[in-house]
XYZ file of C-alpha atoms in Angstrom:
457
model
C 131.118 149.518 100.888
C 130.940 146.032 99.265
C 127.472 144.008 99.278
C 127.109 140.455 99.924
C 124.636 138.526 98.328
C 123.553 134.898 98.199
C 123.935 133.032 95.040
C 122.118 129.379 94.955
C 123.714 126.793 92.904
C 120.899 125.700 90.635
C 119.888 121.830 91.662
C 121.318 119.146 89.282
C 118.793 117.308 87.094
C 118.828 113.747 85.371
C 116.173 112.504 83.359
C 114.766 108.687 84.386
C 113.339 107.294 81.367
C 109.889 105.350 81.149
C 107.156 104.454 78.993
C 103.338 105.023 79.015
C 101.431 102.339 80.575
C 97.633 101.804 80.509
C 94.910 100.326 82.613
C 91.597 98.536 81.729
C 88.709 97.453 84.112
C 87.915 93.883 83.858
C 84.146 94.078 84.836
C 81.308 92.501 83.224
C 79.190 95.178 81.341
C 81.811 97.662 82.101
C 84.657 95.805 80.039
C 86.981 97.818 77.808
C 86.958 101.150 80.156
C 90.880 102.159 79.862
C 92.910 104.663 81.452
C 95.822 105.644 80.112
C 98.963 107.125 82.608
C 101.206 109.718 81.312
C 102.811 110.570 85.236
C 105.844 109.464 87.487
C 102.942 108.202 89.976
C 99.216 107.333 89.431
C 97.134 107.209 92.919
C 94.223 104.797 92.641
C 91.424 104.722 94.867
C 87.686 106.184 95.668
C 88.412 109.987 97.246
C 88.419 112.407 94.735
C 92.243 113.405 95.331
C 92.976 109.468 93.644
C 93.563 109.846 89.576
C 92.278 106.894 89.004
C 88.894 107.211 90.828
C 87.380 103.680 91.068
C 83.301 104.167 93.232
C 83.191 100.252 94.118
C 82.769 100.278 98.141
C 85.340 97.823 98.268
C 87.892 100.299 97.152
C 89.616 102.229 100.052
C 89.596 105.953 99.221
C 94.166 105.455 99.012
C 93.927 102.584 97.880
C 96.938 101.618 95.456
C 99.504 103.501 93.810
C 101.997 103.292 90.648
C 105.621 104.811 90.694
C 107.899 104.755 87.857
C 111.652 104.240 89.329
C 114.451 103.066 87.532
C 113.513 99.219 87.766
C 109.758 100.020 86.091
C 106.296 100.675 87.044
C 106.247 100.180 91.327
C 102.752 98.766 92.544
C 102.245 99.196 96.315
C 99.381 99.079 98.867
C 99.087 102.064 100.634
C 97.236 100.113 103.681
C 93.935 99.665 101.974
C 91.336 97.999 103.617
C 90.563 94.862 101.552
C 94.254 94.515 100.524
C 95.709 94.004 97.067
C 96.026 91.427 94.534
C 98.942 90.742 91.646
C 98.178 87.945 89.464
C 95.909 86.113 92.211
C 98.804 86.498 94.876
C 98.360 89.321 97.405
C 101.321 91.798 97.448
C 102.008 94.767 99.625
C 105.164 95.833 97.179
C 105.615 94.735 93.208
C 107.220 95.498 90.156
C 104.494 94.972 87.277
C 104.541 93.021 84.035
C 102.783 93.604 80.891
C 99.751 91.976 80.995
C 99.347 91.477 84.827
C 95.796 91.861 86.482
C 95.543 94.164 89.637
C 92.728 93.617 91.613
C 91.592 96.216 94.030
C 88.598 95.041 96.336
C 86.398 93.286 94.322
C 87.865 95.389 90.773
C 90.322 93.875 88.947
C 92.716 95.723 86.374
C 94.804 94.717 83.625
C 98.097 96.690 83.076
C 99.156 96.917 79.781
C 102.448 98.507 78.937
C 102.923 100.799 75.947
C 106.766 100.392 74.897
C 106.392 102.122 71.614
C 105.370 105.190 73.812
C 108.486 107.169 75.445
C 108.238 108.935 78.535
C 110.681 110.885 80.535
C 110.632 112.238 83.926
C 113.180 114.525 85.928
C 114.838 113.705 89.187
C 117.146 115.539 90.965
C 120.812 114.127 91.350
C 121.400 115.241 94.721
C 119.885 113.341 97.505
C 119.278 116.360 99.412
C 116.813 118.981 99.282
C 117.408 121.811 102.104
C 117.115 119.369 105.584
C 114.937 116.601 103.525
C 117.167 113.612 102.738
C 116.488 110.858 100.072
C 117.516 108.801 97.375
C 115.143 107.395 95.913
C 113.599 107.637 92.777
C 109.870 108.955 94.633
C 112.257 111.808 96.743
C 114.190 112.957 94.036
C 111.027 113.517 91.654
C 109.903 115.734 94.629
C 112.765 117.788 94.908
C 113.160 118.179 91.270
C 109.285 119.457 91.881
C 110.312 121.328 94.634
C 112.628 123.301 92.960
C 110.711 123.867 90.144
C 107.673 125.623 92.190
C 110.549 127.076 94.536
C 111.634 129.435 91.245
C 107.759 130.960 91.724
C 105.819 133.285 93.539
C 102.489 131.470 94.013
C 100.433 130.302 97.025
C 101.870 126.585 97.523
C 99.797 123.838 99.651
C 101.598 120.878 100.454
C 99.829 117.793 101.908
C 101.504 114.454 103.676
C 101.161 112.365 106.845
C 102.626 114.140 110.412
C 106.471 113.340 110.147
C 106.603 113.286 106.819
C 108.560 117.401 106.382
C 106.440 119.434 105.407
C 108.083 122.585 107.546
C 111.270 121.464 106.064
C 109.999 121.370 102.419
C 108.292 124.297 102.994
C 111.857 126.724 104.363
C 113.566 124.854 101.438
C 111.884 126.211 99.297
C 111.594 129.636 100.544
C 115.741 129.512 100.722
C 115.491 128.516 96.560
C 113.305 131.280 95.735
C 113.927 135.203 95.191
C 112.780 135.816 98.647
C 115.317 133.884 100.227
C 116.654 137.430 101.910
C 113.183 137.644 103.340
C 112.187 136.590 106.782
C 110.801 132.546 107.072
C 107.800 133.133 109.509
C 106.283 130.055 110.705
C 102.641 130.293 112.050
C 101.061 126.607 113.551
C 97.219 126.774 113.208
C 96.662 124.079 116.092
C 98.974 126.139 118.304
C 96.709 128.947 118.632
C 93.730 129.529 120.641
C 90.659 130.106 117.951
C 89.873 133.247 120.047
C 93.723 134.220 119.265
C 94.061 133.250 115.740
C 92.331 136.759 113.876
C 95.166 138.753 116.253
C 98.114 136.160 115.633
C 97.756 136.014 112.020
C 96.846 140.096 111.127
C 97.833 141.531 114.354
C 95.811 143.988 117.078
C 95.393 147.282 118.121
C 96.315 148.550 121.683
C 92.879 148.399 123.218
C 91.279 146.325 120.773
C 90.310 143.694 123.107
C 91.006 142.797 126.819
C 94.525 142.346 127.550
C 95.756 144.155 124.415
C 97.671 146.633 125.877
C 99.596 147.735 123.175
C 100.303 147.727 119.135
C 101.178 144.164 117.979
C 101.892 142.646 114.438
C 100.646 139.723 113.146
C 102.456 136.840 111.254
C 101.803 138.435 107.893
C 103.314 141.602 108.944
C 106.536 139.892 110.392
C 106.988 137.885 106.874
C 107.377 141.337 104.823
C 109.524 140.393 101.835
C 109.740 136.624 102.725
C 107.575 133.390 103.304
C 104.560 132.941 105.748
C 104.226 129.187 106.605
C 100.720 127.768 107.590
C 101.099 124.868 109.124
C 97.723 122.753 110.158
C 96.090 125.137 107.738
C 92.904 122.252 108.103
C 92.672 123.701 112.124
C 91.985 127.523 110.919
C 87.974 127.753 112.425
C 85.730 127.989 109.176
C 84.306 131.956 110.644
C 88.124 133.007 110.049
C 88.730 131.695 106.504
C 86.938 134.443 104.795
C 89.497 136.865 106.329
C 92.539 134.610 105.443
C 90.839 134.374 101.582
C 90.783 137.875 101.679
C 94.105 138.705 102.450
C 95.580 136.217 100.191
C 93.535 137.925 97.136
C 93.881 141.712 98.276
C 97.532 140.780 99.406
C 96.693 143.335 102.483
C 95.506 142.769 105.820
C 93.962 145.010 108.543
C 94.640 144.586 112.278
C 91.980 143.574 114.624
C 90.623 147.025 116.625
C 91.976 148.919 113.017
C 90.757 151.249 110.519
C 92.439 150.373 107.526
C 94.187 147.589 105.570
C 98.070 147.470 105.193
C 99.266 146.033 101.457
C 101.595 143.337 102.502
C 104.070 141.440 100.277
C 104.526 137.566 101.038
C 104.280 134.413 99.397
C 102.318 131.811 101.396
C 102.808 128.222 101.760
C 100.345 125.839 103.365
C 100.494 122.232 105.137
C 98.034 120.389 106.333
C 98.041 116.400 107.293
C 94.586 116.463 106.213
C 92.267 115.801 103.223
C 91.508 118.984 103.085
C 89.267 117.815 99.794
C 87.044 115.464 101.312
C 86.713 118.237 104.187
C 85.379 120.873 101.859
C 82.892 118.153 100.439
C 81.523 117.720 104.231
C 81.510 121.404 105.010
C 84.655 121.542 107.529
C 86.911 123.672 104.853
C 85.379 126.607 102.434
C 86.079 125.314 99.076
C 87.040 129.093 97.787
C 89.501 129.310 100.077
C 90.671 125.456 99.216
C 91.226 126.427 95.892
C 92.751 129.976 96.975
C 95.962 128.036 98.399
C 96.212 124.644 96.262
C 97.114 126.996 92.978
C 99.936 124.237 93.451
C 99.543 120.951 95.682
C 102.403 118.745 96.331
C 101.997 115.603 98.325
C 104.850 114.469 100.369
C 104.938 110.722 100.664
C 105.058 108.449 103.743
C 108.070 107.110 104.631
C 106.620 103.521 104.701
C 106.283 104.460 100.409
C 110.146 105.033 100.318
C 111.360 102.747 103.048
C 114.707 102.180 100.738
C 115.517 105.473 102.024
C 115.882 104.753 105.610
C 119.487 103.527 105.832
C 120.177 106.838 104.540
C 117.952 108.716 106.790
C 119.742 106.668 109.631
C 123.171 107.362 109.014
C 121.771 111.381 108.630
C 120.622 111.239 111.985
C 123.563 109.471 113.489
C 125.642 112.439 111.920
C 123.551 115.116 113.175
C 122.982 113.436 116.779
C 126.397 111.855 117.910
C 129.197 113.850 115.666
C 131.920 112.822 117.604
C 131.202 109.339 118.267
C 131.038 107.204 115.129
C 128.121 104.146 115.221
C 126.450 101.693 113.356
C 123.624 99.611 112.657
C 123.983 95.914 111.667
C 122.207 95.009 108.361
C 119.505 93.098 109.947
C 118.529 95.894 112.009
C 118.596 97.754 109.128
C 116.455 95.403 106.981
C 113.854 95.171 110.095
C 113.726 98.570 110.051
C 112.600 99.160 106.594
C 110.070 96.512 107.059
C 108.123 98.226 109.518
C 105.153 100.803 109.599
C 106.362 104.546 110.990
C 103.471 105.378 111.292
C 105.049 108.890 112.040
C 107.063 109.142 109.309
C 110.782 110.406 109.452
C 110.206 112.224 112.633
C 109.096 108.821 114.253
C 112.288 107.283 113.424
C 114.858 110.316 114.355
C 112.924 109.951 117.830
C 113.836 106.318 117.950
C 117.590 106.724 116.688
C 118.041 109.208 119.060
C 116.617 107.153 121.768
C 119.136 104.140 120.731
C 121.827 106.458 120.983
C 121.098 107.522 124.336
C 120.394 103.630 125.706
C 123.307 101.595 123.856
C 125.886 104.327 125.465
C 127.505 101.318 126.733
C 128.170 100.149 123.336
C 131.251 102.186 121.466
C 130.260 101.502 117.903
C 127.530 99.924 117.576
C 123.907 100.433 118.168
C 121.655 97.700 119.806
C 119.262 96.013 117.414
C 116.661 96.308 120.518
C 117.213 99.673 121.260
C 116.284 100.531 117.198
C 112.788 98.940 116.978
C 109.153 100.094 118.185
C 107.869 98.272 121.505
C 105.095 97.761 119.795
C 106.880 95.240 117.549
C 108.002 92.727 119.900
C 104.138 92.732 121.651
C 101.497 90.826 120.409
C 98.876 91.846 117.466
C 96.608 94.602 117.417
C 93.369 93.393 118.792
C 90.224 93.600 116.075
C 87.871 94.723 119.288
C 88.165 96.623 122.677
C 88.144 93.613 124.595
C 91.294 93.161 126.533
C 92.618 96.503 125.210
C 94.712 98.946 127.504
C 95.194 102.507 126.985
C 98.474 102.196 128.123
C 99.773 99.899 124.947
C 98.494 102.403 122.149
C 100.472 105.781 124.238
C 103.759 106.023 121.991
C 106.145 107.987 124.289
C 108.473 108.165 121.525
C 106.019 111.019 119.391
C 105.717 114.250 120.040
C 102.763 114.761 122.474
C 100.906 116.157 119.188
C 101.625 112.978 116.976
C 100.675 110.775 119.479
C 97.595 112.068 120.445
C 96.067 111.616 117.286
C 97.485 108.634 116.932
C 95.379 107.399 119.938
C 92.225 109.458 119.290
C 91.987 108.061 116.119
C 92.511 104.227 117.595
C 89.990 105.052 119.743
C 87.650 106.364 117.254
C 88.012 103.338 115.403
C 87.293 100.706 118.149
C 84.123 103.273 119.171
C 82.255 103.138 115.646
C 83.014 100.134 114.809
C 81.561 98.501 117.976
C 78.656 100.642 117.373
C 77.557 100.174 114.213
C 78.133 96.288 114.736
C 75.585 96.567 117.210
C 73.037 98.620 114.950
C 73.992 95.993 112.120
C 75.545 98.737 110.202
C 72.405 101.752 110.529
C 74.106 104.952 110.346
C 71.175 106.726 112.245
C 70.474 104.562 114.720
C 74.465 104.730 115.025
C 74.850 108.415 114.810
C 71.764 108.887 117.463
C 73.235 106.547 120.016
C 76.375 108.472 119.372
C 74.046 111.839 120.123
C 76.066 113.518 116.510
C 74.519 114.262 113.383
C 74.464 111.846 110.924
C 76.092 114.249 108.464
C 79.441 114.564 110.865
C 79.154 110.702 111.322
C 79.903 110.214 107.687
C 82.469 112.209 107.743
C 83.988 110.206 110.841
C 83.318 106.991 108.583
C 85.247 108.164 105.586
C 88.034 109.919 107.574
C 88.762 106.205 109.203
C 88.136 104.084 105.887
C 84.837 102.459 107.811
C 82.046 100.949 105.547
C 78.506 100.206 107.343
C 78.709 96.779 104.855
C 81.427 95.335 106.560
C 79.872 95.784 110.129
C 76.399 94.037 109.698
């Protein structure tokens, strides 16, 4: 009897070709301080995930970023509060010249460019990776550093906006590594009732608690041999992670209402839209168990960061969602469309293509320019305060019901502390008491949504 077996061709590589670049602050008494970038892409901001980690409050905690593509070294905002500066003109998206100043808030940069200092930097040639799609230089690094951690066997966390693929990332590469055979069990943290969670992840007894009326296995049982996906890792209550940390050391887990721990053999990848950093710094994430499951991190970008990528995306979805019916987009839809937002990433815009296909059915080839773009873009601005707000304009019927709910919490959040701090002049604990929270979680609130107490006196 013959045996069949699955044989991956190995993904194509090219190398993209750069030089070392460096950056000095321009600060009086702090002159001279230089950092010196030896990576495809430099974050710069104040969290502690940025590599360049610059403390002024004016600094959002993303606030800037550097990508080397073919053309050079890529400058773009990534939505920072106080905006960005090139050469005294504010940009959103710049190529860089030696010797331009960056200013950031109130610090200001100079970018220097070592050309007597090679770099080189591998991208895949394919613009696919599994189900993600993208040909840019920024997707093709990440597949190339996809299917270099694919080849592995260790604990993977991968970190992006909602929308941006993380699931999809995450079976790609279990169907590039040696467990590709193996089962690819997906297990959604926020899906899962916290009193459910301890028997959905290790599995339960018969009898072990009310309604358990017989032997179940958990999701680290069904993945035997293959690839347990975590996705909203961040949700997992903090009294459970010791048992997750434990398993992923021991590589065994024991059932809830059992006597004794089962070795199990899976490799686990986690997602989480999350800082899960700045959470273990406020207490909301064990940091043990942080650094358990980030043995690698990769960060998948937001599609706004790649937007050259969505006439590709486009014509992928117009494939997949109307095979037998050919269509198009005109350029200027197309150019409109990589101008705006998506806020939810490439699952906002496969919502909204297949909602254009389903509205311009009177047209035979081509889609309808109007049918293509957000509601939101054709209303007016977004309003600075609550006055004159409706619920009703911030509910985005074209998200999933998940997406869009945090989407409106955290609008609402917004509007809420920043009304009440204005009106405590920017006290935190007169803030945090009217709120009736402690003024530990209100910080947390405050750095989750980019707020500073200095801009609301």
């Amino acid at each position: 009897m013959s045996v069949t077996q699955t044989q991956l061709v190995p993904l194509a590589l090219r190398t993209l070709k750069s030089s070392v670049f460096e950056l000095t602050l321009l600060e009086e008494g702090r002159e001279g301080q230089t950092w010196r970038c030896l990576e495809r892409e430099l974050l710069i901001g104040s969290s502690a995930e940025a590599r360049l980690q610059l403390s002024d409050p004016s600094v959002s905690r993303q606030h800037a970023s550097i990508q080397t593509d073919e053309l050079g070294h890529r400058l773009t905002d990534l939505e920072s509060k106080n905006g960005l500066w090139l050469n005294g003109v504010r940009v959103r998206d710049a190529y860089l010249s030696d010797g331009a100043t960056i200013q950031l808030g109130r610090v200001t940069l100079r970018y220097r460019l070592c050309a007597d200092q090679p770099l080189e930097h591998e991208l895949a040639v394919s613009a696919h990776f599994g189900q993600l799609v993208g040909e840019s230089a920024k997707m093709r690094a990440l597949f190339a550093q996809l299917n270099r951690v694919a080849q592995g066997d260790v604990t993977l966390l991968l970190e992006g906006e909602s929308g941006t693929g993380k699931e999809l990332a995450a079976e790609a590469i279990h169907q590039r590594s040696g467990r590709a055979e193996g089962p690819f069990v997906v297990f959604d943290c926020s899906a899962v009732s916290a009193s459910l969670i301890e028997s959905e992840l290790f599995g339960h007894t018969q009898g072990a608690f009310t309604g358990a009326v017989g032997d179940r296995e958990g999701a680290f049982r069904r993945a035997e041999g293959g690839t347990l996906f975590l996705d909203e890792i961040g949700e997992l209550p903090l009294e459970l992670q010791p048992r997750l940390l434990r398993a992923l050391e021991r590589r065994e887990v024991k059932a809830v209402g059992g006597d004794a721990y089962v070795p199990v053999s899976v490799r686990v990848v986690a997602a989480t839209n999350r800082d899960l950093l700045a959470e273990v710094e406020q207490g909301g994430f064990r940091a043990d168990l942080y650094y358990r499951l980030a043995v690698i991190k990769i960060t998948l970008p937001p599609l706004r960061s790649h937007a050259e990528d969505i006439p590709l995306l486009v014509s992928s979805f117009l494939r997949e969602l109307s095979p037998d019916r050919p269509r198009e987009v005109s350029y200027e839809a197309m150019l409109q469309m990589q101008r705006l937002p998506w806020q939810g990433n490439v699952r906002e815009l496969k919502n909204f293509v297949a909602r254009a296909l389903t509205l311009s059915a009177s047209s035979p080839t081509q889609l309808e320019t109007r049918f293509l773009l957000p509601e939101s873009i054709s209303g007016p601005a977004e309003p600075t305060s609550a006055e004159g707000d409706s619920l009703e304009r911030w509910v985005n019927s074209g998200l999933p019901f998940k997406d869009a709910k945090a989407r409106l919490v955290e609008r609402f959040e917004r509007l809420y502390w920043e009304a009440l701090l204005m009106r405590h002049s920017g006290n935190l604990s007169a803030a945090s008491r009217e709120a009736g929270i402690h003024r530990k979680s209100a910080e947390y609130l405050l750095k989750k949504l980019d707020l500073k107490r200095e801009d609301t006196r």
